[in-house]
CSV table of C-alpha atoms in Angstrom, one decimal:
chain,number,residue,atom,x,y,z
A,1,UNK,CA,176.2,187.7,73.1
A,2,UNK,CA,172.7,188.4,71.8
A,3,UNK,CA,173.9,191.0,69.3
A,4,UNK,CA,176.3,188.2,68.1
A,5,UNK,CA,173.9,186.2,67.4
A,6,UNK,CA,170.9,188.6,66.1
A,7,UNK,CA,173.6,190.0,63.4
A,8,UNK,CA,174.5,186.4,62.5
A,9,UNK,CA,170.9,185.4,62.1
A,10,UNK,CA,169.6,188.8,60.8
A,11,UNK,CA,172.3,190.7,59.7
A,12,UNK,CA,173.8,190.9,56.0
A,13,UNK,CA,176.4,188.8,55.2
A,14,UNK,CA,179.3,190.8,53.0
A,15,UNK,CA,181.4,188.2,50.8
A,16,UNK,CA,184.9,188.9,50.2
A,17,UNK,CA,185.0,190.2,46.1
A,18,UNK,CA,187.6,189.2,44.4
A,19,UNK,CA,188.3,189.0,40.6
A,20,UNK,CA,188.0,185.2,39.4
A,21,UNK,CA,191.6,184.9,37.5
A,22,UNK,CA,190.6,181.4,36.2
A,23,UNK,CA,188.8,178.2,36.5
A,24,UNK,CA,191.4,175.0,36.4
A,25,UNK,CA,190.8,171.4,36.7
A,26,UNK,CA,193.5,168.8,36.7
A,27,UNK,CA,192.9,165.2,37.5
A,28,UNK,CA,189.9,165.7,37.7
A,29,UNK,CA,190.1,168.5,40.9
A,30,UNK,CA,188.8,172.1,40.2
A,31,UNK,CA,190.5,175.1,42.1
A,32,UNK,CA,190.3,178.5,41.1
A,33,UNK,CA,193.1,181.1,40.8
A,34,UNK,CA,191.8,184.3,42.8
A,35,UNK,CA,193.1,188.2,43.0
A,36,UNK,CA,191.8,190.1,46.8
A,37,UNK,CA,192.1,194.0,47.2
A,38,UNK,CA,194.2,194.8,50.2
A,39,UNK,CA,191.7,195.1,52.8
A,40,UNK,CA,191.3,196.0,56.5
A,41,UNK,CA,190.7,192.9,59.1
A,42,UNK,CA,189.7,191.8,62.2
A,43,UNK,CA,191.8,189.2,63.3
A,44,UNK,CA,193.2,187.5,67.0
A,45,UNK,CA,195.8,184.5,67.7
A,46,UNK,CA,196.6,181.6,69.2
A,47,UNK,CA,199.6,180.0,70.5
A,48,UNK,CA,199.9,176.5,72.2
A,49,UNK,CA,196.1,174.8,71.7
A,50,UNK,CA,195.5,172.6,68.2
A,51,UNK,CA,193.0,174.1,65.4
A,52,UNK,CA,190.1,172.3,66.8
A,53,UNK,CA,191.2,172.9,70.6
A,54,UNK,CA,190.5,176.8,70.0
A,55,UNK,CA,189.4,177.9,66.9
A,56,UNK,CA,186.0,178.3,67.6
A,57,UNK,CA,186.8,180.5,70.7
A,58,UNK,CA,188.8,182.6,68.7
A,59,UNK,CA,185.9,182.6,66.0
A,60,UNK,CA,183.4,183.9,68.5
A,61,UNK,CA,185.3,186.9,69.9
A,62,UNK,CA,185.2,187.9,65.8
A,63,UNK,CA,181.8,187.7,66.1
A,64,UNK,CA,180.9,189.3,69.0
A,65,UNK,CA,183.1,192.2,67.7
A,66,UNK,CA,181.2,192.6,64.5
A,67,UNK,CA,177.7,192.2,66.7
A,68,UNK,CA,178.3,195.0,68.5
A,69,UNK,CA,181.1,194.4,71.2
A,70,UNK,CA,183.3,197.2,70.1
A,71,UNK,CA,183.5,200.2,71.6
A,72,UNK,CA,181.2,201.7,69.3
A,73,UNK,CA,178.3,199.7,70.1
A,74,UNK,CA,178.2,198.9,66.7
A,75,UNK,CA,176.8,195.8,64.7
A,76,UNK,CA,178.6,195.5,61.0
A,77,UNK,CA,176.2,192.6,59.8
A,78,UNK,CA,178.9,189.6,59.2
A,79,UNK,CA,181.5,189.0,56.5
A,80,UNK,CA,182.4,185.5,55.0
A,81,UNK,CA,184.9,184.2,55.2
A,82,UNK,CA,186.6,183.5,58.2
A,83,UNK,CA,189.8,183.2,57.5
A,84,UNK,CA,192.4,181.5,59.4
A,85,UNK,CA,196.3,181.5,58.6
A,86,UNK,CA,197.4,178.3,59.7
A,87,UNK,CA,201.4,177.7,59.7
A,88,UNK,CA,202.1,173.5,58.7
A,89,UNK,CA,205.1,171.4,59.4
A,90,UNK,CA,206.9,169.1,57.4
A,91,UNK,CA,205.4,166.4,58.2
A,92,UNK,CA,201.6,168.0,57.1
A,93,UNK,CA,200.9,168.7,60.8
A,94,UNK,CA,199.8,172.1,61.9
A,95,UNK,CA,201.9,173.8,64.3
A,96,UNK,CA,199.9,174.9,67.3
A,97,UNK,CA,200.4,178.5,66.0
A,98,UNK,CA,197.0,180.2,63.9
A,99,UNK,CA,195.5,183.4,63.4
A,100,UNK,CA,192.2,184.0,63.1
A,101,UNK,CA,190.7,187.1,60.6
A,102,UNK,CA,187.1,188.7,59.2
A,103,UNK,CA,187.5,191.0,56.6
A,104,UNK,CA,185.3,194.5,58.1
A,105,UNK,CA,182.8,194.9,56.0
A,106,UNK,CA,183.0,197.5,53.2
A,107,UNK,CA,181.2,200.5,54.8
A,108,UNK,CA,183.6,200.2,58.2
A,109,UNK,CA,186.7,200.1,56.2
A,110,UNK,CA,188.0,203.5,56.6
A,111,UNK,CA,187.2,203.6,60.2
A,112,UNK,CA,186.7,200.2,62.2
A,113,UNK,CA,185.1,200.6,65.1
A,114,UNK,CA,187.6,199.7,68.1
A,115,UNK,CA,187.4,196.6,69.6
A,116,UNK,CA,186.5,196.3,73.7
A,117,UNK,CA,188.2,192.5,73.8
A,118,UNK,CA,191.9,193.1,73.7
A,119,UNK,CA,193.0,190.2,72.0
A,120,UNK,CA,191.7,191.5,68.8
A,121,UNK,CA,193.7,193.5,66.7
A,122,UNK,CA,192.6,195.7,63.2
A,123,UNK,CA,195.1,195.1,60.7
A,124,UNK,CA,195.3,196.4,57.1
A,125,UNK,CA,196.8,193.1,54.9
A,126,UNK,CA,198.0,193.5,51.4
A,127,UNK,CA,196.6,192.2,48.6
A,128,UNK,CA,197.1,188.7,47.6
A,129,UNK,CA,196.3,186.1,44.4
A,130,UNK,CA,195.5,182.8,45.8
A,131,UNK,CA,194.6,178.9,44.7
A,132,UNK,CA,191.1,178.3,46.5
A,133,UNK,CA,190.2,174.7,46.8
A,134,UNK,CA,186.1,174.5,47.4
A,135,UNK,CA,184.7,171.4,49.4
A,136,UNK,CA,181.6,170.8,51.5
A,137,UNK,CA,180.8,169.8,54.9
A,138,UNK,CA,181.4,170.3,58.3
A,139,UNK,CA,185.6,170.8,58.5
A,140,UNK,CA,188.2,170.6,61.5
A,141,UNK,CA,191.9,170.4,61.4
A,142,UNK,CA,191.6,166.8,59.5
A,143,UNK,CA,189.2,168.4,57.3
A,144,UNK,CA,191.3,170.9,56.0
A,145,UNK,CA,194.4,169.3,56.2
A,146,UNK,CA,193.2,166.9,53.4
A,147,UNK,CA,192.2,169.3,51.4
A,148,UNK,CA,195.1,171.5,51.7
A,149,UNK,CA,197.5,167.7,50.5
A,150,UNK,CA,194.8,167.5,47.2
A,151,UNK,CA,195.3,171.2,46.3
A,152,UNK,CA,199.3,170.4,47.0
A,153,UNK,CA,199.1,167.1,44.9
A,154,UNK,CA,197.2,168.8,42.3
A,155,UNK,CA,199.2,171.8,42.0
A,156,UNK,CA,202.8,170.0,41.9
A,157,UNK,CA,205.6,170.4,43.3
A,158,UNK,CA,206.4,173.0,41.4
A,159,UNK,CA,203.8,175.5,41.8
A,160,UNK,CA,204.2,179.0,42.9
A,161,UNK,CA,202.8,179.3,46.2
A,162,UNK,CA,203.6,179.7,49.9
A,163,UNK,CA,204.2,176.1,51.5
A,164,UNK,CA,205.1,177.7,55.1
A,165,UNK,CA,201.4,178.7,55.9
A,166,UNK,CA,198.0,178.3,54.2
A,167,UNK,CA,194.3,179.6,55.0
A,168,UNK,CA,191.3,177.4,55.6
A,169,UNK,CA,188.2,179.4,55.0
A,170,UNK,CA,184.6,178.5,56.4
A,171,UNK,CA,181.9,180.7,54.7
A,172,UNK,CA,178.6,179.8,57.0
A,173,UNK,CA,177.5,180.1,60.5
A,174,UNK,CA,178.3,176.7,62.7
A,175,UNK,CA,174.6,176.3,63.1
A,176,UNK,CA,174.0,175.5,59.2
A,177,UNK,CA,173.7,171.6,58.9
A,178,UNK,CA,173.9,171.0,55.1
A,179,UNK,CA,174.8,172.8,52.2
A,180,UNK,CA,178.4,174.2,53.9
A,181,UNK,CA,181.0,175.7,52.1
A,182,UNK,CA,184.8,175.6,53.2
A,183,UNK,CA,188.0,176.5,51.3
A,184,UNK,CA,191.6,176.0,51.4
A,185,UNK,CA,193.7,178.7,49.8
A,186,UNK,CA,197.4,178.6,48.7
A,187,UNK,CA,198.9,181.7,48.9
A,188,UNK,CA,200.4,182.9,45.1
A,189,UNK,CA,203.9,183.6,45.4
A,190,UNK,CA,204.8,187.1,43.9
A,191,UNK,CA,207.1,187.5,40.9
């Protein structure tokens, strides 16, 4: 525990690069369209407990991992975001299905060290071009849920993009009181 939270206080914190594709606004909402390099992640699910019921349980076993509870001993520093798949129903709802990722940062790429908590997995995910929606604040299931309907309404109806899951983003530690940055992305969908 107090690795995870020296290398969240201490440590460097990796951002995801990606190439900026563009800078759009429509009525008056700005998203960006975004390219991500296949990449390898940390990631662990969830089955059967709401988004706000369990994502930050699922958050900490990330970051004990990358604070040194691998098998390694090794602490990574931390990587923004977090990333969590989240699969919605018709009716806007999320199902109580999510997946919970960290990119490993750049210099453990090629060899992750291997996690002691079973639950978490290394996976390598492809490349992907996404629609990121930036907003501030401290964001829960609502939170992103509202976000995710403006970046829908803004796109239209007949936008390319994946409307079976999306992937709310939170970019700062849960102990930061202002100045937060969360995102909702929209997966591209591939010609």
């Amino acid at each position: 525990m107090f690795g995870m939270i020296k290398n969240s206080l201490f440590g460097n914190t990796e951002e995801t690069e990606y190439k900026l594709l563009s800078s759009e606004t429509k009525d008056g909402v700005s998203f960006e369209v975004r390219r991500y390099d296949a990449a390898k992640y940390a990631a662990v699910s969830s089955e059967g407990r709401t988004f706000d019921q369990v994502t930050g349980e699922l958050v900490r076993k990330l970051l004990m991992y990358i604070g040194g509870s691998n098998e390694q001993g090794e602490a990574m520093g931390t990587a923004a975001p977090i990333i969590i798949n989240v699969y919605p129903r018709n009716d806007g709802v999320l199902s109580r299905r999510l997946i919970v990722g960290i990119r490993i940062p750049t210099i453990y790429q090629q060899s992750p060290p291997t996690p002691t908590d079973e639950a978490i997995r290394i996976e390598e995910r492809p490349g992907m071009t996404v629609y990121a929606l930036q907003f501030g604040g401290f964001a829960g299931e609502s939170e992103y849920r509202a976000e995710a309907l403006r970046l829908t309404r803004t796109l239209g109806e007949t936008a390319p993009f994946q409307r079976k899951q999306y992937f709310c983003c939170s970019y700062d530690p849960p102990l930061k009181p202002y100045g937060r940055r969360n995102e909702v992305w929209f997966l591209q969908e591939e010609p």
